[in-house]
XYZ file of C-alpha atoms in Angstrom:
685
model
C 100.077 50.830 119.650
C 97.998 48.840 122.706
C 95.328 51.119 125.439
C 96.070 50.622 129.314
C 93.458 48.387 130.643
C 92.424 51.323 133.280
C 92.777 54.224 131.856
C 92.077 57.816 133.906
C 88.740 58.096 134.205
C 87.324 61.936 132.645
C 90.610 61.619 130.020
C 91.458 60.149 126.883
C 92.316 57.278 127.611
C 96.435 57.475 127.082
C 98.499 55.127 124.587
C 101.578 53.076 125.443
C 104.431 53.414 122.456
C 106.887 51.214 121.214
C 110.514 52.485 121.575
C 110.799 51.933 117.968
C 107.249 54.465 117.229
C 108.791 56.858 119.777
C 111.967 56.499 117.994
C 110.272 57.464 114.196
C 107.694 60.151 115.328
C 110.778 62.059 117.209
C 112.501 61.728 114.254
C 109.381 62.976 112.022
C 108.904 65.318 113.976
C 112.342 66.747 114.162
C 111.655 67.130 110.386
C 108.516 68.866 110.944
C 109.699 71.284 113.227
C 112.737 71.689 111.620
C 110.468 72.588 108.211
C 108.879 75.102 110.488
C 111.341 76.747 112.017
C 113.257 77.768 108.587
C 110.155 78.400 107.401
C 110.813 81.611 109.833
C 114.334 81.755 109.391
C 114.976 81.368 105.931
C 113.627 84.592 104.891
C 115.122 87.361 107.063
C 118.425 87.810 105.446
C 116.499 87.841 102.061
C 113.710 90.102 103.209
C 116.634 93.266 102.434
C 116.546 92.310 98.428
C 112.754 91.334 98.533
C 111.470 95.264 99.388
C 113.886 96.638 97.565
C 113.167 94.467 94.207
C 109.129 94.723 95.381
C 109.225 97.861 96.749
C 108.012 98.227 98.926
C 110.410 98.990 102.359
C 106.214 100.544 104.564
C 105.310 97.029 104.101
C 108.717 95.316 105.171
C 107.330 94.301 108.774
C 104.085 93.505 107.293
C 105.545 89.895 105.536
C 106.642 88.973 108.657
C 103.542 89.602 110.747
C 101.005 88.294 107.678
C 103.058 84.757 108.855
C 102.495 85.302 112.634
C 98.889 86.282 112.882
C 97.871 83.534 110.182
C 99.707 81.250 111.824
C 98.868 82.046 115.305
C 95.138 82.286 115.141
C 95.332 78.845 113.707
C 97.440 77.780 116.721
C 94.447 77.066 119.377
C 92.081 75.936 116.402
C 94.589 72.897 115.851
C 94.688 72.409 118.524
C 91.392 71.648 119.051
C 90.603 70.183 115.911
C 94.002 67.308 116.234
C 91.284 66.618 119.661
C 88.282 66.133 117.157
C 90.288 64.293 114.439
C 93.516 63.022 115.525
C 96.477 64.925 115.304
C 98.054 62.732 112.318
C 95.375 64.114 109.533
C 95.571 67.590 110.569
C 99.328 68.064 110.375
C 99.154 66.461 106.564
C 96.567 68.946 106.306
C 98.588 71.686 108.013
C 102.005 70.511 106.074
C 100.689 70.811 102.318
C 98.999 73.960 102.962
C 102.424 75.548 103.953
C 104.089 73.726 100.965
C 101.378 76.019 98.793
C 102.132 78.501 100.114
C 105.646 78.527 100.365
C 105.490 77.948 96.480
C 103.252 81.158 96.452
C 105.472 83.645 97.727
C 107.898 82.406 95.190
C 105.761 83.250 92.607
C 104.450 87.024 94.409
C 105.538 90.000 92.381
C 105.986 88.185 88.956
C 105.208 89.988 85.976
C 102.995 87.340 84.760
C 100.705 88.640 87.752
C 100.518 91.907 87.303
C 98.728 93.951 89.399
C 96.121 91.283 90.871
C 95.970 92.164 94.972
C 97.898 95.419 94.225
C 101.077 94.319 93.523
C 104.140 91.702 93.918
C 104.334 93.167 98.034
C 100.983 92.563 98.954
C 100.769 88.999 96.689
C 103.960 88.054 98.886
C 101.953 89.494 101.621
C 98.867 87.358 101.163
C 100.902 83.942 100.201
C 102.782 83.974 103.976
C 99.385 84.474 105.445
C 98.344 81.563 103.662
C 101.978 79.979 104.933
C 101.229 80.817 107.716
C 97.706 78.788 108.269
C 99.922 75.835 107.345
C 102.750 76.377 109.920
C 100.680 76.664 112.434
C 99.179 73.103 112.646
C 103.070 71.749 112.242
C 104.921 73.155 115.754
C 101.766 72.736 117.823
C 100.885 69.004 116.620
C 104.340 68.591 117.054
C 104.429 69.010 120.965
C 101.313 68.022 121.192
C 102.718 64.852 120.134
C 105.277 65.521 121.931
C 103.925 65.570 125.141
C 101.112 62.655 124.438
C 104.443 59.746 123.461
C 106.935 61.084 126.377
C 106.120 61.415 130.197
C 107.166 64.852 131.522
C 110.262 64.071 132.260
C 111.341 63.048 128.615
C 109.928 66.250 127.110
C 111.986 68.382 128.798
C 114.841 66.380 127.716
C 113.710 66.285 124.535
C 111.537 70.025 124.051
C 115.564 70.985 124.756
C 116.667 69.128 121.239
C 113.926 71.043 119.725
C 115.291 73.995 120.691
C 118.554 72.766 119.318
C 116.698 72.151 116.324
C 115.150 75.510 116.497
C 118.673 76.778 117.151
C 120.460 74.567 113.597
C 117.448 76.116 111.594
C 118.277 79.327 113.024
C 121.907 78.797 111.864
C 121.805 77.206 108.211
C 118.675 78.665 107.436
C 120.254 82.606 107.521
C 123.248 81.025 105.866
C 120.730 79.299 102.922
C 119.094 82.050 102.259
C 121.207 84.536 101.855
C 123.194 82.204 99.753
C 119.676 81.533 97.841
C 119.306 84.988 97.806
C 123.222 86.067 96.484
C 123.807 83.048 93.811
C 120.417 83.065 92.261
C 116.953 84.536 93.994
C 115.043 84.849 97.044
C 112.139 83.375 94.929
C 114.310 80.369 96.055
C 114.397 80.773 99.260
C 110.072 80.129 99.326
C 111.181 77.105 96.831
C 113.968 75.513 99.043
C 110.731 74.536 101.497
C 109.508 72.120 99.278
C 111.713 68.979 99.160
C 111.418 69.192 103.067
C 108.249 69.819 102.920
C 107.749 66.795 100.653
C 110.191 64.307 103.427
C 108.279 65.762 106.143
C 104.880 64.968 104.103
C 106.345 60.675 103.411
C 107.651 60.634 107.188
C 104.557 61.656 108.338
C 102.412 59.726 105.992
C 104.112 56.488 106.139
C 106.585 56.169 109.297
C 104.549 57.813 111.612
C 101.583 56.571 113.875
C 97.718 57.157 113.213
C 98.142 58.982 117.182
C 94.332 58.667 117.039
C 93.214 60.446 120.437
C 89.681 62.431 120.004
C 87.001 63.580 121.801
C 83.532 65.417 121.513
C 82.962 68.304 121.185
C 83.560 71.298 118.345
C 85.363 74.273 116.877
C 84.789 77.644 118.210
C 84.489 79.435 115.104
C 82.965 82.854 117.042
C 86.270 82.665 119.186
C 88.545 82.756 116.796
C 86.861 84.685 114.312
C 87.142 87.396 117.887
C 91.178 86.689 118.018
C 91.246 88.420 114.523
C 88.759 90.993 114.933
C 91.400 91.677 118.000
C 94.661 91.353 116.370
C 94.365 92.935 112.845
C 93.112 96.105 114.571
C 95.721 95.974 117.181
C 98.490 94.918 114.012
C 97.092 97.837 111.888
C 97.283 100.644 114.413
C 100.401 99.310 115.865
C 101.436 99.646 112.411
C 100.415 103.081 110.888
C 100.724 105.046 113.592
C 103.125 108.135 113.875
C 104.173 107.136 110.075
C 100.833 106.505 108.193
C 98.673 108.191 110.549
C 98.680 110.325 113.919
C 98.810 108.407 116.823
C 95.988 110.753 118.514
C 94.085 110.360 115.079
C 90.461 109.330 114.766
C 91.865 106.691 112.219
C 93.830 104.794 114.999
C 91.929 105.839 118.150
C 89.054 103.357 116.068
C 91.243 100.777 115.645
C 91.664 100.558 119.067
C 88.862 100.456 120.365
C 87.645 98.354 117.878
C 90.430 95.999 119.307
C 89.453 96.577 122.954
C 85.433 96.218 122.028
C 86.376 93.016 120.173
C 88.747 91.310 122.906
C 85.757 92.280 125.462
C 83.500 90.095 123.230
C 85.865 87.389 123.357
C 86.333 87.124 127.392
C 82.309 86.873 126.801
C 82.670 84.448 124.807
C 84.852 82.638 125.927
C 83.407 82.937 129.152
C 80.384 80.542 127.693
C 81.163 78.120 125.263
C 82.496 74.681 126.384
C 84.500 74.056 123.863
C 85.903 77.474 123.947
C 89.354 78.208 121.841
C 90.893 79.584 125.024
C 89.504 77.762 127.693
C 89.464 80.565 130.978
C 89.303 78.224 133.507
C 93.085 77.365 132.267
C 93.785 81.312 133.528
C 93.322 79.988 137.480
C 96.506 77.740 137.036
C 98.916 80.495 137.840
C 102.080 78.314 135.848
C 100.018 79.027 133.252
C 99.282 82.991 133.459
C 102.313 84.205 134.792
C 104.318 82.135 132.077
C 102.294 82.737 129.097
C 102.713 86.343 129.912
C 106.386 86.354 130.697
C 106.982 84.444 127.258
C 104.450 86.921 125.209
C 106.805 89.718 126.122
C 109.978 87.592 125.526
C 108.651 87.102 121.965
C 108.146 90.786 122.107
C 111.780 91.472 122.824
C 113.046 88.726 120.736
C 111.346 89.883 117.375
C 112.218 92.932 117.798
C 116.168 91.902 117.839
C 115.716 88.876 115.109
C 114.052 90.651 112.944
C 115.846 93.498 111.630
C 119.524 92.590 112.752
C 120.068 91.424 108.878
C 118.831 94.855 107.705
C 121.701 96.598 109.807
C 124.803 93.943 108.893
C 123.441 94.174 105.408
C 122.904 98.069 104.945
C 124.872 99.856 107.829
C 127.499 97.087 107.297
C 127.546 96.440 103.697
C 127.488 92.840 103.704
C 126.183 90.726 101.006
C 122.504 88.511 102.561
C 125.274 85.639 102.415
C 126.924 86.963 104.802
C 124.668 88.093 107.315
C 123.537 85.015 107.282
C 125.692 83.029 109.012
C 126.842 86.400 110.488
C 123.902 85.062 112.702
C 125.864 81.874 114.097
C 127.183 83.656 117.251
C 123.481 83.763 118.170
C 122.256 80.887 117.371
C 125.142 78.985 118.833
C 124.226 80.902 122.087
C 121.299 79.874 121.413
C 122.220 76.204 120.635
C 124.475 75.516 123.698
C 121.870 77.047 126.346
C 118.285 75.464 124.724
C 120.813 72.129 125.384
C 122.023 72.659 128.511
C 118.918 73.273 130.121
C 116.522 71.309 128.837
C 118.615 68.036 130.052
C 119.685 69.798 133.336
C 115.746 70.468 134.155
C 115.007 66.872 133.260
C 117.783 65.081 135.583
C 116.297 67.923 138.310
C 112.973 69.118 137.481
C 114.406 73.190 138.629
C 113.492 75.738 135.597
C 112.559 78.751 137.315
C 116.805 79.696 137.848
C 117.908 78.812 134.361
C 114.525 81.456 133.003
C 115.984 83.366 135.351
C 119.630 83.555 134.382
C 118.128 83.312 130.516
C 116.520 86.243 131.438
C 119.062 88.365 132.783
C 121.569 87.553 129.855
C 119.130 88.335 127.471
C 118.433 91.831 128.691
C 122.534 92.792 128.943
C 122.640 91.492 125.238
C 119.728 93.192 123.827
C 122.274 96.879 125.993
C 125.112 95.623 124.366
C 123.020 96.092 120.518
C 122.128 99.655 121.620
C 126.242 100.833 121.755
C 126.148 99.932 118.207
C 128.088 102.436 115.687
C 128.225 102.729 111.338
C 131.777 101.528 111.952
C 130.675 98.574 114.529
C 133.878 95.632 113.004
C 131.314 92.042 112.515
C 133.442 90.233 115.241
C 132.374 93.636 117.541
C 128.623 92.670 117.089
C 129.225 88.540 117.691
C 130.075 88.575 121.201
C 126.483 90.667 121.370
C 124.938 88.191 119.086
C 126.014 85.676 121.118
C 124.635 87.254 124.278
C 121.753 87.631 122.659
C 121.481 83.911 121.939
C 122.533 82.521 125.235
C 119.476 84.564 126.988
C 116.851 83.390 124.978
C 117.947 79.551 124.506
C 116.068 78.672 128.221
C 113.181 80.221 126.390
C 112.487 78.342 123.679
C 111.325 74.930 125.845
C 111.506 75.710 128.983
C 108.242 77.608 129.508
C 106.292 74.941 127.372
C 107.562 72.134 129.919
C 106.610 73.982 132.745
C 103.010 74.871 131.732
C 102.192 71.213 130.056
C 103.242 69.546 133.608
C 101.305 72.201 134.998
C 97.888 71.048 133.448
C 96.218 67.529 133.409
C 96.837 64.776 130.728
C 93.196 65.608 129.689
C 94.027 70.087 129.035
C 97.353 69.748 126.872
C 96.847 69.989 124.246
C 94.523 73.504 124.614
C 97.033 74.251 127.127
C 100.268 73.838 124.330
C 98.262 75.444 121.350
C 97.693 78.140 123.892
C 101.129 78.771 125.467
C 102.080 78.743 121.658
C 99.201 81.327 121.039
C 100.303 83.570 123.586
C 104.250 83.243 122.431
C 103.299 84.105 118.271
C 101.044 86.756 119.030
C 103.487 88.713 120.850
C 106.031 88.010 118.748
C 103.835 89.416 116.202
C 102.669 92.160 117.794
C 106.454 92.794 118.569
C 107.077 92.200 114.618
C 104.511 95.653 114.130
C 105.255 97.128 117.408
C 109.284 97.584 116.500
C 108.779 97.726 112.699
C 107.307 101.011 113.178
C 109.278 102.024 115.438
C 112.345 101.917 113.166
C 109.888 103.753 110.680
C 109.680 106.572 112.815
C 113.191 106.190 114.085
C 114.286 106.637 110.257
C 111.834 109.326 109.819
C 113.927 111.368 112.261
C 117.301 110.534 111.979
C 117.691 110.151 108.633
C 117.243 114.256 108.079
C 119.330 115.224 110.942
C 122.629 112.802 109.202
C 121.826 112.786 104.825
C 123.080 116.206 103.329
C 120.484 118.034 100.703
C 121.623 116.647 97.069
C 120.496 118.598 94.385
C 118.372 116.808 91.726
C 117.019 114.365 93.779
C 114.105 113.243 96.200
C 116.748 110.962 98.700
C 114.900 111.690 101.602
C 113.209 109.868 105.124
C 110.278 110.051 103.048
C 111.080 108.153 100.233
C 113.133 105.450 101.340
C 115.104 103.981 98.549
C 116.419 100.159 99.630
C 118.428 100.242 96.775
C 120.369 103.191 97.823
C 120.630 102.412 101.396
C 121.886 98.599 100.732
C 124.597 100.394 98.239
C 125.701 103.020 100.411
C 126.367 100.505 103.409
C 128.486 98.973 100.944
C 130.139 102.140 99.763
C 128.544 101.628 96.030
C 126.133 103.336 93.785
C 125.284 106.324 96.067
C 128.305 108.305 94.154
C 127.096 106.906 91.036
C 123.416 108.132 91.589
C 124.685 111.287 92.755
C 126.519 111.143 89.443
C 124.054 111.355 87.591
C 121.846 114.120 89.718
C 125.071 116.444 89.015
C 125.198 115.942 85.189
C 121.759 116.617 85.208
C 122.428 119.781 86.522
C 125.172 120.355 84.310
C 123.135 120.051 81.850
C 120.826 122.734 82.337
C 122.997 125.112 83.412
C 124.145 124.590 79.910
C 121.140 124.824 78.237
C 121.121 128.632 81.016
C 124.191 129.737 79.880
C 123.454 129.277 75.480
C 120.575 131.619 76.096
C 117.048 128.731 77.134
C 114.552 130.852 78.764
C 113.093 127.821 80.888
C 116.548 126.274 81.200
C 117.488 129.720 83.203
C 114.111 130.144 85.434
C 114.839 126.318 87.160
C 118.056 127.247 87.748
C 117.168 130.460 89.378
C 114.005 128.556 91.050
C 116.669 125.921 92.262
C 117.514 126.523 96.176
C 120.332 124.372 96.463
C 122.434 126.598 93.984
C 124.552 129.435 95.474
C 123.216 132.465 93.959
C 126.739 133.672 92.631
C 126.253 130.084 90.869
C 122.708 131.839 89.908
C 123.821 134.854 88.738
C 126.718 133.478 86.288
C 124.783 131.181 84.016
C 121.477 133.559 83.624
C 123.371 136.077 81.950
C 126.062 137.235 84.385
C 128.536 136.124 82.223
C 127.612 137.981 79.011
C 126.880 141.078 81.329
C 131.218 140.684 82.561
C 132.550 139.355 78.819
C 130.709 143.038 77.657
C 131.452 145.437 80.314
C 135.229 144.312 79.952
C 135.276 144.668 76.522
C 134.096 148.129 76.998
C 136.384 148.937 79.560
C 138.690 148.145 77.161
C 137.421 149.479 74.225
C 137.028 153.067 75.710
C 141.054 152.159 76.948
C 142.080 151.603 73.781
C 140.799 154.125 71.907
C 141.218 157.183 74.729
C 144.691 155.835 74.341
C 145.114 155.972 70.806
C 143.164 159.204 70.551
C 146.274 160.523 71.928
C 148.264 159.674 68.756
C 151.826 157.704 68.808
C 153.062 158.544 72.508
C 149.191 156.702 72.951
C 150.541 153.701 71.003
C 154.026 153.439 72.549
C 152.593 153.273 76.102
C 149.996 150.695 74.703
C 153.278 149.205 73.472
C 155.395 149.571 76.138
C 152.161 148.082 78.471
C 152.904 144.402 79.376
C 149.155 144.136 79.943
C 148.359 144.532 76.059
C 147.376 141.633 74.356
C 150.201 140.633 72.125
C 147.718 140.299 69.334
C 147.361 143.548 69.824
C 150.815 144.710 69.738
C 151.202 143.342 66.199
C 148.513 145.389 65.108
C 149.215 148.598 66.578
C 153.115 147.928 65.005
C 151.880 147.557 62.045
C 150.097 151.070 61.797
C 152.291 153.518 59.629
C 153.600 156.440 61.648
C 151.152 158.920 59.198
C 147.798 157.177 61.101
C 148.459 159.467 63.854
C 149.515 162.383 61.506
C 146.461 164.414 63.236
C 144.138 164.722 65.730
C 141.688 163.851 63.141
C 143.890 160.473 62.090
C 144.736 159.631 65.361
C 140.362 159.254 66.501
C 139.296 157.588 63.475
C 142.558 154.730 64.515
C 141.062 154.711 68.246
C 137.427 154.256 67.134
C 138.601 150.979 64.415
C 140.405 149.207 67.035
C 137.631 150.369 69.868
C 134.799 148.990 67.411
C 136.959 146.204 66.802
C 137.498 145.493 70.643
C 133.636 145.322 70.775
C 133.043 142.957 68.025
C 134.984 140.784 69.504
C 132.141 140.093 72.021
C 130.755 136.899 70.713
C 133.872 134.981 70.402
C 135.194 136.118 73.985
C 131.459 135.119 76.007
C 131.967 131.960 73.730
C 135.752 131.299 75.553
C 134.921 132.887 79.052
C 131.446 130.169 78.662
C 133.709 126.906 77.326
C 136.111 127.983 80.039
C 133.009 128.637 83.101
C 131.470 125.179 82.037
C 134.719 123.345 82.658
C 135.493 124.705 86.222
C 131.765 124.054 86.691
C 132.242 120.712 85.597
C 135.696 120.228 88.058
C 133.835 121.068 91.004
C 130.366 119.415 90.691
C 132.846 115.956 90.038
C 134.801 117.467 93.128
C 131.885 117.597 95.274
C 129.693 114.738 94.485
C 132.679 112.779 95.337
C 132.285 114.674 98.458
C 128.125 114.761 98.845
C 128.470 110.911 98.344
C 130.913 110.254 101.102
C 129.117 112.038 102.807
C 125.167 110.721 102.133
C 127.229 106.814 102.974
C 127.915 108.516 106.072
C 124.757 109.940 106.532
C 123.061 106.292 106.010
C 124.900 104.736 107.807
C 124.968 107.491 111.410
C 120.976 107.509 109.985
C 120.069 104.159 109.982
C 122.918 103.053 113.047
C 120.916 105.634 115.326
C 117.088 104.607 114.425
C 117.592 100.378 114.661
C 120.144 101.135 118.143
C 116.725 103.261 119.535
C 115.389 100.573 118.336
C 116.742 97.957 120.269
C 117.261 99.865 123.563
C 113.116 100.139 123.629
C 113.894 96.309 122.745
C 115.767 95.681 126.234
C 112.451 97.527 128.256
C 110.657 94.813 127.279
C 113.172 92.475 127.593
C 113.634 93.379 131.322
C 109.717 93.786 131.595
C 109.986 89.752 130.748
C 112.336 89.257 133.966
C 110.406 90.673 136.028
C 107.533 88.024 135.214
C 109.761 85.599 135.321
C 110.351 85.808 138.592
C 106.890 85.276 139.363
C 106.639 82.276 137.100
C 105.079 79.477 140.130
C 107.929 76.525 140.748
C 105.818 73.242 140.514
C 107.539 69.896 139.730
C 108.003 69.011 137.092
C 106.378 64.817 136.520
C 108.464 62.256 136.734
C 112.194 64.726 136.717
C 114.522 64.001 139.076
C 114.569 61.003 141.793
C 111.141 61.035 143.160
C 108.740 61.602 140.464
C 105.168 63.239 141.121
C 101.954 62.134 140.634
C 100.217 62.102 137.292
C 97.959 65.237 137.844
C 94.378 64.141 136.927
C 91.238 65.953 135.442
C 91.085 69.315 136.308
C 93.381 68.833 139.311
C 96.303 71.637 139.128
C 100.108 71.295 140.533
C 100.610 73.282 143.818
C 103.342 75.289 144.226
C 106.352 74.204 145.596
């Protein structure tokens, strides 16, 4: 690796790399990029099972948000650190920190950790933040090294290859994640990063050239802290708004206000800092400003789709984590195809804007198509919609970075690349928070519309049970849950009919039971038996008081019980010889009828309980079907409404693409453009 004799004035001296060094470095960067991309994609299909086991659906988006926020804040810092201390040591540090964070994610929620940090879900969120701090170096330094070693035309070609690598990770990541979750445990979705990370470390340390590109200056620590104080309150407000607190509450308004104040301070500090974490002078370059705004908005829409599709497939369609992973293949296939094709064509022609706009149009159509999903949609119906979304996302994976890198000077390359990555990731971070909140608000609104009342349970929109939702999606588990609730109600009814005062009070207080049933089990049945026997005794006493004629009338009556007929036939004629004798017989038979009250009540109670049990079983099956359908309908309505909101974000990103300046990709086409010098801005075509 040798330096040219005449370096560009005002910029770090570029280096010339041998083809072998380029090839080895490219392979190493691809392994690093694959590691970073897998860390995002392998977890998605495991998330429903994670929040189910760790009981943290309300923190669902924070597992992703913590990772993205940590990696986002560190992106520009790593860019500056690599300028100060060289690319290679910073990349090694990032890989090591990422592996430590992945290992910590794997042990989150283990019993021996107890309530450390407030429980398993909080432990996982903290560990994901650690992994994110390391992951920021992986993609940032990888793209920066790509810019160091290859000319713009080669970057366009290899940028498409890296986009394809992201697509590959998006294909195998969900599949591996689902398989590991089904066959072993969700913990292995994090442990799987370790062997690949060790391979990446070996490639970097043993095979990659030193890549020593050092410059003066210092790290903008204050700027980094202000980024945190700007984004964290904003994310908390977007996450809590409308769910934990009302949008107009003092807490939410204070968080928004704090974020705005911090943003203003950040701008003031960056204007006066020579080594600003995001140099504001970059915003004087149109391609940098407009390109990053468009990329920011598109990534918001991207995370609104990609994060929650596995939830829809597992919760509504009832597929397993493994199958939900393989079901992401159409989306990733579309992404890979358009990413590679766009990268190759842009490398030859230098014309990137038509591909950006074309991808944006397809993305809007693809996301819009997702809004028409139904609770009983088939996977094949989902696949073509996902393929459209992937086709729309593909060009954006690399073209924005390539265009921005071609729009700045070589001396600004690292900072511009890291800043571009920063805006892309902060868009995804905010998008995750926004769409997570939209989904939760949707569930709180839609589930009550579709779920029936369920006796003895607190299964409603404010007590979201992920396991119950998942089993509802697959058609199992809900019936058993309802059956248990019904059995509890039946046991309470049985106690009430046996005279238990507390059980009777509980039955009377249960608004879900019909009034007739309450009356029956809280004394109504005994009163009914007593009334019936009293009427029967009175009728027998009246008939037998008439003497032999009354006995004959009762024997001729088909409604007279056979046992009573047998007793009447056994009476001698002398028993009715006198009015006094007839009256005595009549009184004795009436008393005998009334003495059977406990026995008759016991028989009636047994029969009534059997009838109630049969009806409860039938009602349980009907209710289970209603709950299963209601869960699917409520979740589908919530997520399609969220996709509808994502359409507007994608449309806003598409509109911004029309304002992206057209510049020449250096080194592309038949007439390579001259290199841009320090402080020099390419002229829009």
